[in-house]
Short mmCIF file of C-alpha atoms and ligand atoms in Angstrom, two decimals:
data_model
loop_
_atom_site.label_atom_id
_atom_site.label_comp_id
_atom_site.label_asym_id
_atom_site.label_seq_id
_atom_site.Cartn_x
_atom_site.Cartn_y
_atom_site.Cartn_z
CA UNK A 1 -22.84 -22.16 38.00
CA UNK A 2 -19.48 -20.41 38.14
CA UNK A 3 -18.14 -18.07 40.86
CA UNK A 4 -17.54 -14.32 39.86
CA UNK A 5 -15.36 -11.77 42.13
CA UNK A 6 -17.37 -10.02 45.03
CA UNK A 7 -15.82 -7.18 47.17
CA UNK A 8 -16.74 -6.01 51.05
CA UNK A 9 -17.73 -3.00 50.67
CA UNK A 10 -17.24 -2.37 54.81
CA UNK A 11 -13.04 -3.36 54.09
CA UNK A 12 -12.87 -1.59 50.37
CA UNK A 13 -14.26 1.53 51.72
CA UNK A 14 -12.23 2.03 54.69
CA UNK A 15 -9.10 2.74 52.29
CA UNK A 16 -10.10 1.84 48.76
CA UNK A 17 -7.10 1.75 47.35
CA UNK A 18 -7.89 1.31 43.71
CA UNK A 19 -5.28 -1.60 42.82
CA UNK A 20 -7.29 -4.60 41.98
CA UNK A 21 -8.77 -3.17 38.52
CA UNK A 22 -5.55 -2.13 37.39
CA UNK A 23 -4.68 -5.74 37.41
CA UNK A 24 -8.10 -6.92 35.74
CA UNK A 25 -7.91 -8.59 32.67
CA UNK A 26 -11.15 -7.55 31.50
CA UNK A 27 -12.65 -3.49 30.84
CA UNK A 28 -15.01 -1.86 32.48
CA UNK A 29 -15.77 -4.96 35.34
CA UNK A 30 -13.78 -3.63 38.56
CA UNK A 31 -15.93 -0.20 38.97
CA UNK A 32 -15.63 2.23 41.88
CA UNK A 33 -18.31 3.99 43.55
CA UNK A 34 -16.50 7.04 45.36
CA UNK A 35 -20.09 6.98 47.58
CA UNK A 36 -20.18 3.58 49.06
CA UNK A 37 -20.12 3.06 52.46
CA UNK A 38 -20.18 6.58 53.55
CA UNK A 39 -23.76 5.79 55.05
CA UNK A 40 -21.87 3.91 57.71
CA UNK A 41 -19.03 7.02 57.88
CA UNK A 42 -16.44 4.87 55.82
CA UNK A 43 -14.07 7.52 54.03
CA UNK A 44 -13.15 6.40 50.98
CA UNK A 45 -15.61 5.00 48.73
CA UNK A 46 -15.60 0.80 46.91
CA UNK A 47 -14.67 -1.19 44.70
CA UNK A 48 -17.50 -3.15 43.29
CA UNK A 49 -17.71 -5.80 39.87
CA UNK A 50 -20.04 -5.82 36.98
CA UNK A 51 -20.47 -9.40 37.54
CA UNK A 52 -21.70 -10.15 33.84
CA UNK A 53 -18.03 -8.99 32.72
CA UNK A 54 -16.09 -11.14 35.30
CA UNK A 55 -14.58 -14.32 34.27
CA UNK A 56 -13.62 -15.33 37.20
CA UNK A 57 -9.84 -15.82 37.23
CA UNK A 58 -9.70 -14.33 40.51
CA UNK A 59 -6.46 -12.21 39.59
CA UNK A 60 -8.24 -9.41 41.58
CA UNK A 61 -8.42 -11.49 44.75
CA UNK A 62 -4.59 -11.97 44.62
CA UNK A 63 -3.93 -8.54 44.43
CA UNK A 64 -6.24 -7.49 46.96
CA UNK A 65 -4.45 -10.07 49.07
CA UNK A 66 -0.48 -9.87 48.10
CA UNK A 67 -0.33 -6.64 46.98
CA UNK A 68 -3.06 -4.58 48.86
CA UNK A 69 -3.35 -6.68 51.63
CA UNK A 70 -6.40 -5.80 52.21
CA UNK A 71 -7.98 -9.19 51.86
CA UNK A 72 -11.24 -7.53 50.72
CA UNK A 73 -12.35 -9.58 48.09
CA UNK A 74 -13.84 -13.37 47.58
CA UNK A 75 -14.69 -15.56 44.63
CA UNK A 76 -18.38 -16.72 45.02
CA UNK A 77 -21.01 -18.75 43.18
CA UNK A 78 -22.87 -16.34 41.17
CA UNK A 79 -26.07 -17.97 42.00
CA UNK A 80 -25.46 -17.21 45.94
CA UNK A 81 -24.81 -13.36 45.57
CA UNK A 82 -28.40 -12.37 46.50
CA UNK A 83 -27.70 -8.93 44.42
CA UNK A 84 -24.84 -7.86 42.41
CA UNK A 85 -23.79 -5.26 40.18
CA UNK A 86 -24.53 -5.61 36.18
CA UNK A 87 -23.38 -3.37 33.38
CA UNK A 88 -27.00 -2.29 32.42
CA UNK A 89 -27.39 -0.79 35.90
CA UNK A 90 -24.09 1.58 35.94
CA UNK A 91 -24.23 5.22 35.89
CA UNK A 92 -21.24 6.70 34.61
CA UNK A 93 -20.69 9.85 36.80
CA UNK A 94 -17.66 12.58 36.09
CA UNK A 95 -14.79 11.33 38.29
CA UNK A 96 -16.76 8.02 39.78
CA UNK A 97 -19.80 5.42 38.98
CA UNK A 98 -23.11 4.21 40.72
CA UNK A 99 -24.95 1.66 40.29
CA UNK A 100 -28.10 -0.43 41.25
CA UNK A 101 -27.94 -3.82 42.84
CA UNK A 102 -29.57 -6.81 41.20
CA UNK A 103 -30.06 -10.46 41.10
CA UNK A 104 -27.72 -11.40 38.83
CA UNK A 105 -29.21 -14.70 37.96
CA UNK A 106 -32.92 -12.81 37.03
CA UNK A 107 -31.69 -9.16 36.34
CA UNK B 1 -9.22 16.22 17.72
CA UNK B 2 -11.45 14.15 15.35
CA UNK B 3 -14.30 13.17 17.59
CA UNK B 4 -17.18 13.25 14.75
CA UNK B 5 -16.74 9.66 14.10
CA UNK B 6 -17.31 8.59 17.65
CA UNK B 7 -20.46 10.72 18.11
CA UNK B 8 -24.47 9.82 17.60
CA UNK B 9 -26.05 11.20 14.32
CA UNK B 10 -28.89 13.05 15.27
CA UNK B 11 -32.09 11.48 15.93
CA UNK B 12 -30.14 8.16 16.78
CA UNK B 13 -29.18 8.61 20.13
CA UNK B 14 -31.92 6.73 21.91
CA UNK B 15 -30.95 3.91 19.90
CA UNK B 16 -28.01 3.26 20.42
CA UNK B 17 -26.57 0.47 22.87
CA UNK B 18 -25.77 1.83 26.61
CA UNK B 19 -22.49 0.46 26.12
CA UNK B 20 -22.14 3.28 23.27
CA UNK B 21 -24.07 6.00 24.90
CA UNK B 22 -21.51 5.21 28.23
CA UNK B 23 -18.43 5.31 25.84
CA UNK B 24 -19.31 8.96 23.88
CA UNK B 25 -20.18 10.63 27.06
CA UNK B 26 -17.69 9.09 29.34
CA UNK B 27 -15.20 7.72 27.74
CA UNK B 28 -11.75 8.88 27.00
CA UNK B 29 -12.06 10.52 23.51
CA UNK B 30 -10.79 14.52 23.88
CA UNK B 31 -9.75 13.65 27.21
CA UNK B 32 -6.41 12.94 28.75
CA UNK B 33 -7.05 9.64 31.09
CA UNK B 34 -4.49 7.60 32.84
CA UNK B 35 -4.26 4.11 34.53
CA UNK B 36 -4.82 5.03 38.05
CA UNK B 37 -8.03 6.55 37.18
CA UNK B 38 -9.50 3.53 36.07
CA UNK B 39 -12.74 1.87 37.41
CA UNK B 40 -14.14 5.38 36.86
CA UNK B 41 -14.34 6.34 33.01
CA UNK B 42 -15.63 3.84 30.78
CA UNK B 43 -12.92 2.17 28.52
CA UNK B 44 -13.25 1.91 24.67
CA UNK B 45 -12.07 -1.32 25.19
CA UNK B 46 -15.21 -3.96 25.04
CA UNK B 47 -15.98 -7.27 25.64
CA UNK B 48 -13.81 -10.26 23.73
CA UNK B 49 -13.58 -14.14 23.71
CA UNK B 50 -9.89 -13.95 24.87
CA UNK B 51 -9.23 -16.60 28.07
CA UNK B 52 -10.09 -15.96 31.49
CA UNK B 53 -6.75 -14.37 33.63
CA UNK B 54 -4.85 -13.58 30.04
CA UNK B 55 -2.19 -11.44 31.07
CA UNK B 56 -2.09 -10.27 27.31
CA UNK B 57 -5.70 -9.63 27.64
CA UNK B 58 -4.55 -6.95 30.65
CA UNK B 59 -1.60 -5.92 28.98
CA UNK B 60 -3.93 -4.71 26.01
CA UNK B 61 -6.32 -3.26 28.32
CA UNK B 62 -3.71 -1.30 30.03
CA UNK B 63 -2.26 -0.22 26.42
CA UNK B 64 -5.27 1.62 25.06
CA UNK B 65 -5.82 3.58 27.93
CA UNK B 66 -2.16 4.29 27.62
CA UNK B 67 -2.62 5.57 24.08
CA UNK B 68 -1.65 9.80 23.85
CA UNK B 69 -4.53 10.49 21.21
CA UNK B 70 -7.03 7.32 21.32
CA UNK B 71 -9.46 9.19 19.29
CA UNK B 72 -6.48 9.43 16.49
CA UNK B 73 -4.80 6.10 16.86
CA UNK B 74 -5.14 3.31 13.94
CA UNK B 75 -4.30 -0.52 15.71
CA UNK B 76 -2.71 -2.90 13.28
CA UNK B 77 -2.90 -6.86 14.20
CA UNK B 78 -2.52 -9.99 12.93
CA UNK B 79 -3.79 -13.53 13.34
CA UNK B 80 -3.09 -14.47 17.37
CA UNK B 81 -4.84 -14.26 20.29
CA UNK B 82 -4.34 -10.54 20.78
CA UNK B 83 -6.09 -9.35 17.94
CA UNK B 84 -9.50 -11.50 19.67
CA UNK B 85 -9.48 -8.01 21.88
CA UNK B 86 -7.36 -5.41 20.36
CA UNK B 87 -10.58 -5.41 17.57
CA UNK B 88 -13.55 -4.79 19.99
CA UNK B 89 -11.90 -1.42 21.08
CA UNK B 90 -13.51 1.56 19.37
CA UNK B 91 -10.65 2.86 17.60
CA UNK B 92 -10.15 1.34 13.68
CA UNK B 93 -8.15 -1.94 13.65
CA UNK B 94 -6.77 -2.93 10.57
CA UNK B 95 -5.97 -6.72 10.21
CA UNK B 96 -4.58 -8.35 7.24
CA UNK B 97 -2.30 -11.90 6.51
CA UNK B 98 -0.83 -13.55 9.09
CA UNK B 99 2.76 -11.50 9.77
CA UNK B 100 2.05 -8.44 7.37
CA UNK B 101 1.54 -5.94 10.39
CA UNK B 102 4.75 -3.85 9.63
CA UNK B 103 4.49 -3.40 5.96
CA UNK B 104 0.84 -2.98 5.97
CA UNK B 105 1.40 -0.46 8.66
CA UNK B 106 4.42 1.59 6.92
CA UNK B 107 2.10 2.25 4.65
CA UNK B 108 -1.07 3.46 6.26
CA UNK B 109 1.27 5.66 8.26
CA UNK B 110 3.01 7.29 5.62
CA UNK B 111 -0.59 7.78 4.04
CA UNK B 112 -2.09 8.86 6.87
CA UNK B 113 0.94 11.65 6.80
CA UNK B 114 0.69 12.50 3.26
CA UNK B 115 -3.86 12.84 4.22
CA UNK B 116 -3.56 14.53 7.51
CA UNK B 117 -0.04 16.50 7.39
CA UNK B 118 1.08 17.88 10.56
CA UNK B 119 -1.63 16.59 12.20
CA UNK B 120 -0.87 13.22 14.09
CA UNK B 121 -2.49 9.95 13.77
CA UNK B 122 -0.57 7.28 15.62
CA UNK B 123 -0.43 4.27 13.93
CA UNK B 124 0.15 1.37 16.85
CA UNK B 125 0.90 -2.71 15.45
CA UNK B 126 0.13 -5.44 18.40
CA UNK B 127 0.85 -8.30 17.53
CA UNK B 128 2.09 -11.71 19.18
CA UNK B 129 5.90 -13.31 19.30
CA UNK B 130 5.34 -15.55 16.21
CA UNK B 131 3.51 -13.07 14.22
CA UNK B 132 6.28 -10.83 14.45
CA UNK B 133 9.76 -12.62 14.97
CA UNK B 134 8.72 -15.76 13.05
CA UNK B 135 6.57 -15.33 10.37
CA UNK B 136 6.92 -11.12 10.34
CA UNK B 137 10.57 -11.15 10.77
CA UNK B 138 11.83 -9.68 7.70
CA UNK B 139 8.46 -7.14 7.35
CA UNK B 140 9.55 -5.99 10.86
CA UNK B 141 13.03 -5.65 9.89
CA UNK B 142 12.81 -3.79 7.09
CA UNK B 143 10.06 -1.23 8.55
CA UNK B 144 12.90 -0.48 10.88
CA UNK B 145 15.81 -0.24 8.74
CA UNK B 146 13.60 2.27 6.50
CA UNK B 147 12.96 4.12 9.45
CA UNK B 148 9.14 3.85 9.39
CA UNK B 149 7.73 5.94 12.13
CA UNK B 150 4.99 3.98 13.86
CA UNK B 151 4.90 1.83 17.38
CA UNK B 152 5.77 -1.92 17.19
CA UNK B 153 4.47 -3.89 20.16
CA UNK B 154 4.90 -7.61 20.78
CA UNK B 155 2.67 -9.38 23.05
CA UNK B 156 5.47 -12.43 23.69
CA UNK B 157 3.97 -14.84 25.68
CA UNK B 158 7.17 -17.04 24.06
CA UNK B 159 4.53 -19.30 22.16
CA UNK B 160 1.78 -20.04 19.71
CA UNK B 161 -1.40 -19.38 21.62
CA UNK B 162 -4.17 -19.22 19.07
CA UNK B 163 -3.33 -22.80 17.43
CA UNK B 164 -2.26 -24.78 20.46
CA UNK B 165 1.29 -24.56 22.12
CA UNK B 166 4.12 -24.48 19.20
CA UNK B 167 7.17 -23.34 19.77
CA UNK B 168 8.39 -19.56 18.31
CA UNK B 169 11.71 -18.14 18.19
CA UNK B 170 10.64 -15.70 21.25
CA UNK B 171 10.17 -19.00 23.36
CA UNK B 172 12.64 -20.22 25.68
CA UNK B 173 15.17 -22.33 24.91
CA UNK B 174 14.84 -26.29 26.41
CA UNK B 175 10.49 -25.38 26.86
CA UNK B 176 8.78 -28.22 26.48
CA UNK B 177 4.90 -27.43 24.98
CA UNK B 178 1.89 -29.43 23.62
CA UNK B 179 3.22 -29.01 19.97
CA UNK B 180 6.95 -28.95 20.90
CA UNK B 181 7.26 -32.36 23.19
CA UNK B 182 10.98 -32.67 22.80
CA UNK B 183 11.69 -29.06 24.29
CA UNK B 184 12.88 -25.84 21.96
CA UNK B 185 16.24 -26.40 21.03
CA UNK B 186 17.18 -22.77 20.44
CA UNK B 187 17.63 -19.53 22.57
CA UNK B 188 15.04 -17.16 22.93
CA UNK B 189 15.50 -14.60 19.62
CA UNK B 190 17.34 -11.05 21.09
CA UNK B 191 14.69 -8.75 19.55
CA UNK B 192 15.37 -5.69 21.19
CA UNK B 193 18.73 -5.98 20.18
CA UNK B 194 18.03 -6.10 16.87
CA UNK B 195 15.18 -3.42 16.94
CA UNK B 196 18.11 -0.99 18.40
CA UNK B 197 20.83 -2.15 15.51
CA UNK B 198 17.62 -1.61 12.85
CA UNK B 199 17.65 2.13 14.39
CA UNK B 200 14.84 1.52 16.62
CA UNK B 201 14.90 5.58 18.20
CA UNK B 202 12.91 3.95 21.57
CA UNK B 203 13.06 0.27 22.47
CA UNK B 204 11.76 -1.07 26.17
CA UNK B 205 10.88 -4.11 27.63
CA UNK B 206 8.21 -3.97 30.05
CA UNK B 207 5.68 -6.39 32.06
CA UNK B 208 2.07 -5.72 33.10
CA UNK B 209 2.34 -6.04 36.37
CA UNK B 210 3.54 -2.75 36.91
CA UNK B 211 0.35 -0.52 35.00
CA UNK B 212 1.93 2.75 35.37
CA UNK B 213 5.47 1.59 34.06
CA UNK B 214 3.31 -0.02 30.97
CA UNK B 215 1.79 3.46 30.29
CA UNK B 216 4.56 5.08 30.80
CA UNK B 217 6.31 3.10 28.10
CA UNK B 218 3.47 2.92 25.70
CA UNK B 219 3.25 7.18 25.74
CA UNK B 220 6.57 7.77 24.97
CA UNK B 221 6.87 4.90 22.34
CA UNK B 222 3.72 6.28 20.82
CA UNK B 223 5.19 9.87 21.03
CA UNK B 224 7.97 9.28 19.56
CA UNK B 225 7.25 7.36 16.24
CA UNK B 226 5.35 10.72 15.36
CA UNK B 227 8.67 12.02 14.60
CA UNK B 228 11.56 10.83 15.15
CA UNK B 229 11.73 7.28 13.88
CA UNK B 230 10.59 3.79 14.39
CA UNK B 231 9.57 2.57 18.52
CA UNK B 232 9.85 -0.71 19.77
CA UNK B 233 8.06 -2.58 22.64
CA UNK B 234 8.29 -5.81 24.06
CA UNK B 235 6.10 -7.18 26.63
CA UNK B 236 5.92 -9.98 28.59
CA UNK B 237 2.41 -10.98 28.24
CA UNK B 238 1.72 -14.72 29.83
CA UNK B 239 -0.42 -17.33 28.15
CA UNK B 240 -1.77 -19.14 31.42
CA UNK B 241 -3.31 -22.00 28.80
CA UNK B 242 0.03 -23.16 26.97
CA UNK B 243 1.92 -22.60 30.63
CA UNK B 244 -0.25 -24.21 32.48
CA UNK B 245 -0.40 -21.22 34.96
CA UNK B 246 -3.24 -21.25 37.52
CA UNK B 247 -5.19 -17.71 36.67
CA UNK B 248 -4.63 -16.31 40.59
CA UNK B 249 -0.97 -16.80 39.37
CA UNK B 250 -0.53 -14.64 36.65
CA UNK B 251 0.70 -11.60 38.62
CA UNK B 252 3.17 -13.78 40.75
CA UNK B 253 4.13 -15.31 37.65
CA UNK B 254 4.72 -12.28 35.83
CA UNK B 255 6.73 -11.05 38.61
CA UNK B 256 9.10 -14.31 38.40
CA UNK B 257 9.59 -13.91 34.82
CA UNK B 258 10.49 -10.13 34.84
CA UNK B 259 13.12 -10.45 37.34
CA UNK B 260 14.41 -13.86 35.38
CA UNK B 261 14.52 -12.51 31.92
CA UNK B 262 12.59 -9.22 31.48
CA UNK B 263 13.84 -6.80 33.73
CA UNK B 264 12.46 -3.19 32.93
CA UNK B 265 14.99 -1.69 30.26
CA UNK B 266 14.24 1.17 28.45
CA UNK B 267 16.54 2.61 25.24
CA UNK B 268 16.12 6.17 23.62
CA UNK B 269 18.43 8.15 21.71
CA UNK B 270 19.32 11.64 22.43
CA UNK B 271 17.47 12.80 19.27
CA UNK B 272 14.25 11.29 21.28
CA UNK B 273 15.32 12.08 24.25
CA UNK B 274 15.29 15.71 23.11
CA UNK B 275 11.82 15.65 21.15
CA UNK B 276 10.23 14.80 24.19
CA UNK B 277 11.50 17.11 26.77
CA UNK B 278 11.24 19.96 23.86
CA UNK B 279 7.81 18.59 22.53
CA UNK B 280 6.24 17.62 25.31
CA UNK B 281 8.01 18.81 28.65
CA UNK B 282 9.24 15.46 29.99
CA UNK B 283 11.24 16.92 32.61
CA UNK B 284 13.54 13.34 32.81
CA UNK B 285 15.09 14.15 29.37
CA UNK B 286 15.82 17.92 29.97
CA UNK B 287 19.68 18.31 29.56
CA UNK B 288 21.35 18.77 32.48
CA UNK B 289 22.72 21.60 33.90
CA UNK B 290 26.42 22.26 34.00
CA UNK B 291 27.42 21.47 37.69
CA UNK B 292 30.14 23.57 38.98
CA UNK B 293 33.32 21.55 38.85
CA UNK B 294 32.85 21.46 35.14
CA UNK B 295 33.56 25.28 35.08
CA UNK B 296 36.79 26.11 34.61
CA UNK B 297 38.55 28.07 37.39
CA UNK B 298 39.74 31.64 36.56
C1 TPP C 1 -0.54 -17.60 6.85
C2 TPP C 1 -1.12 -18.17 8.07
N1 TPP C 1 -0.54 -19.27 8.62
C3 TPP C 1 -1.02 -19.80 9.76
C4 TPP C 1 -2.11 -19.25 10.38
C5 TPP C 1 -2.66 -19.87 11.64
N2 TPP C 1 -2.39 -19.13 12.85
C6 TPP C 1 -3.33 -18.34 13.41
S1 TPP C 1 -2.83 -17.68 14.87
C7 TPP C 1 -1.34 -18.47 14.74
C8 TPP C 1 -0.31 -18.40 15.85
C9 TPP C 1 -0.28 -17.17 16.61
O1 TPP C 1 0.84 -17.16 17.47
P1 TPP C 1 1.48 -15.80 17.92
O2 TPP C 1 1.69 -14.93 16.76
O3 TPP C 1 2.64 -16.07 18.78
O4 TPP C 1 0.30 -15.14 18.77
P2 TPP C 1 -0.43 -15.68 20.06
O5 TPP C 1 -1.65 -16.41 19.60
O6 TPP C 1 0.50 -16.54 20.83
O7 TPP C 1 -0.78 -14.45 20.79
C10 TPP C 1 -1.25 -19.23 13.58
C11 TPP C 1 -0.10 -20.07 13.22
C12 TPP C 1 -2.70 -18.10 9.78
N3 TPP C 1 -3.76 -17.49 10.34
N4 TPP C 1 -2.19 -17.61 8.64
S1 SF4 C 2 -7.51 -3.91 45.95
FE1 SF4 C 2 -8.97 -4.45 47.58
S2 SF4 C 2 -9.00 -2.69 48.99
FE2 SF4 C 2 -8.00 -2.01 47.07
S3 SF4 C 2 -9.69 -1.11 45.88
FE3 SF4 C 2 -9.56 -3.28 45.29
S4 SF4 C 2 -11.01 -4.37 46.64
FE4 SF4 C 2 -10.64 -2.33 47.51
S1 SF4 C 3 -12.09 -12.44 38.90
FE1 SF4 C 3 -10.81 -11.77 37.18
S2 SF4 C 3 -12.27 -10.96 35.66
FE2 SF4 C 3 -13.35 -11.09 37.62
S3 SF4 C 3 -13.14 -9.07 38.53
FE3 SF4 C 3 -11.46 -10.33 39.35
S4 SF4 C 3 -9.72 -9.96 37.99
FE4 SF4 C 3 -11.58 -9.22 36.94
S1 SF4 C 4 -4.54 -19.04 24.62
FE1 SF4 C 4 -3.09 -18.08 26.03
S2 SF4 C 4 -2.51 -16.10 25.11
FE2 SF4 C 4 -4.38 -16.86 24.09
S3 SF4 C 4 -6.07 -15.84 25.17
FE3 SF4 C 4 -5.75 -17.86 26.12
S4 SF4 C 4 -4.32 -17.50 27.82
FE4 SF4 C 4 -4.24 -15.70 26.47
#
């Protein structure tokens, strides 16, 4: 197993800043979803990570921390995120993506 | 805009992998993009083997978003680490011998001149610190002293990556590496000075941890070769492998390192300077008024 970023959607979304996937290494893995949260009347929409894209360097975590300090984001064991976001299930929208949460160990 | 090549021929669509589906309807061809809207348009950069944390990996990222024209933009590489990503990017990469990049690329642009006239196509060479000032030095050179117009980038991360931590003339002096044990016994080679004594007409040094400042750089650079002469841009890009920097580092790293020995530096001449307020409106480069003390009294 190998641990992959994973981002609180309750801390992202109260100011979703959009720093950490300017500071990815890797395309199209740091996603934002301008909806998320807004069910529970947080403003500004989430981060979230196509977890079959991250290599886990944990850069993201570092900025979320240091530069953001927002402290929003963890490095976990892939097999212990019970759902997760992969690249199959992104919508590309006009100015924002969806997607549906999976397992990411059975798809 | 030249977006036929990009799109589905008909009847294939439903064929075709999401990731290119995702790409021609959202991705940045015909459309102006910049850095802070990423995480919502999907990048024509794709997956690649390159190492986990690479800041060269992000500073290549951050570059082809950066690029004016994607859908008109030819990459040039060369062997290196860099060229693992810069060729799963949907834009043509052209790769040839190890340290060619410069001639190879003086002539696709002048070609690409004499094909498409007016019309530009940005020709863009990435390549890494040995490629260029070791094994490409005199092919990099001379592309400058003849004025070729077309954007030179180094990815220094001041050593051999792809074969295993040797030294290159971009790597500091007294560094001690796998494949260089007794420590580099030399300075680190002044490129940008030479690239402005070659008649480089833009030359900057930038590092990615500042995305907007590498866009910034990479627009103008890109601009500029169009017409007015040869750009130059030299980037800090880390190799956390041959460093031995832990990957949560990079960013703290690259921060070190710019305010050791790559501060932000940027070097246009007037004729550029002029080109691009004229050209394309950037108000920074507009002359400046004449203030009142320079008018003489009656
Ligand atoms: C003519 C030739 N000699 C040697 C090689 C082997 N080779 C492949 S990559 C490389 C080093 C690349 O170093 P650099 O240009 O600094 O790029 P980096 O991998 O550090 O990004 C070498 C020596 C080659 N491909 N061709
Ligand atoms: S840096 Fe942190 S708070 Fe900002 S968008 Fe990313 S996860 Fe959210
Ligand atoms: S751990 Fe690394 S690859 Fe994964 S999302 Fe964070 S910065 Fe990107
Ligand atoms: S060897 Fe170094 S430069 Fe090459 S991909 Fe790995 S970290 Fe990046």
């Amino acid at each position: 197993m190998y641990l992959v970023a994973d981002i609180s959607v309750e801390i992202c979304a109260a100011t979703s800043c959009r720093l950490c996937t300017q500071f990815c290494p890797e395309a199209n893995t740091i996603l934002y979803n301008n909806d998320a949260g807004k069910e529970k009347g947080l403003k500004y929409g989430s981060a979230y990570v196509a977890v079959d894209r991250c290599k886990g360097c944990a850069q993201c975590v570092w900025v979320c921390d240091n530069m953001a300090k927002h402290h929003a984001i963890k490095m976990i064991m892939i097999d212990q995120l019970p759902k997760a976001a992969l690249t199959d299930n992104v919508t590309y929208g006009e100015k924002t993506t969806t997607v549906q949460l999976a397992s990411p160990v059975i798809g | 805009m030249s977006l036929d090549y990009v799109k589905f021929s008909t009847g294939f669509e439903k064929f075709m992998p999401k990731e290119y589906r995702d790409m021609v309807e959202h991705g940045p061809f015909g459309k102006k993009v910049t850095v802070s809207q990423m995480g919502s348009f999907k990048e024509i950069l794709e997956e690649h083997p390159m190492c986990a944390g690479c800041a060269m990996t992000l500073f290549i990222r951050l570059a082809i978003i950066s690029f004016p024209n994607p859908e008109d933009t030819i990459t040039v590489g060369t062997a290196g680490c860099g060229r693992l990503a810069i060729s799963q990017a949907a834009i043509p990469f052209v790769y040839g011998n190890y340290g060619d990049q410069n001639g190879v690329a003086s002539g696709l642009a002048r070609g690409l001149r004499l094909r498409f006239g007016d019309k530009p196509k940005d020709v863009v060479v990435m390549v890494g610190d040995g490629g260029m000032a070791d094994i490409g030095f005199s092919g990099t050179l001379h592309s400058w002293f003849r004025k070729e117009k077309f954007t030179t980038i180094m990815l220094d991360n001041e050593v051999y990556g792809n074969t295993g931590g040797q030294e290159s003339g971009m790597t500091n002096r007294g560094a001690v590496l796998k494949m260089a044990p007794l420590g580099k016994k030399f300075e680190k080679m002044d490129m940008v000075g030479m690239a402005k004594i070659a008649g480089c007409a833009y030359v900057a040094t930038v590092v990615p941890n500042n995305p907007r400042r590498v866009e910034s750089v990479i627009k103008k650079a890109v601009l500029i070769a169009r017409e007015v002469g040869p750009t130059y841009i030299q980037a800090y890009t880390s190799c956390n492998i041959e460093y031995a920097i832990p990957t949560d580092k990079v960013m703290e790293d690259a921060k070190t390192v710019e305010d050791d020995r790559y501060k932000f530096a940027e070097y246009i001449t007037d004729d550029a300077k002029q080109y691009l307020s004229e050209r394309y409106g950037y108000k920074e480069f507009l002359p400046k008024p004449a203030t009142a003390a320079a008018i003489p009294q009656a």
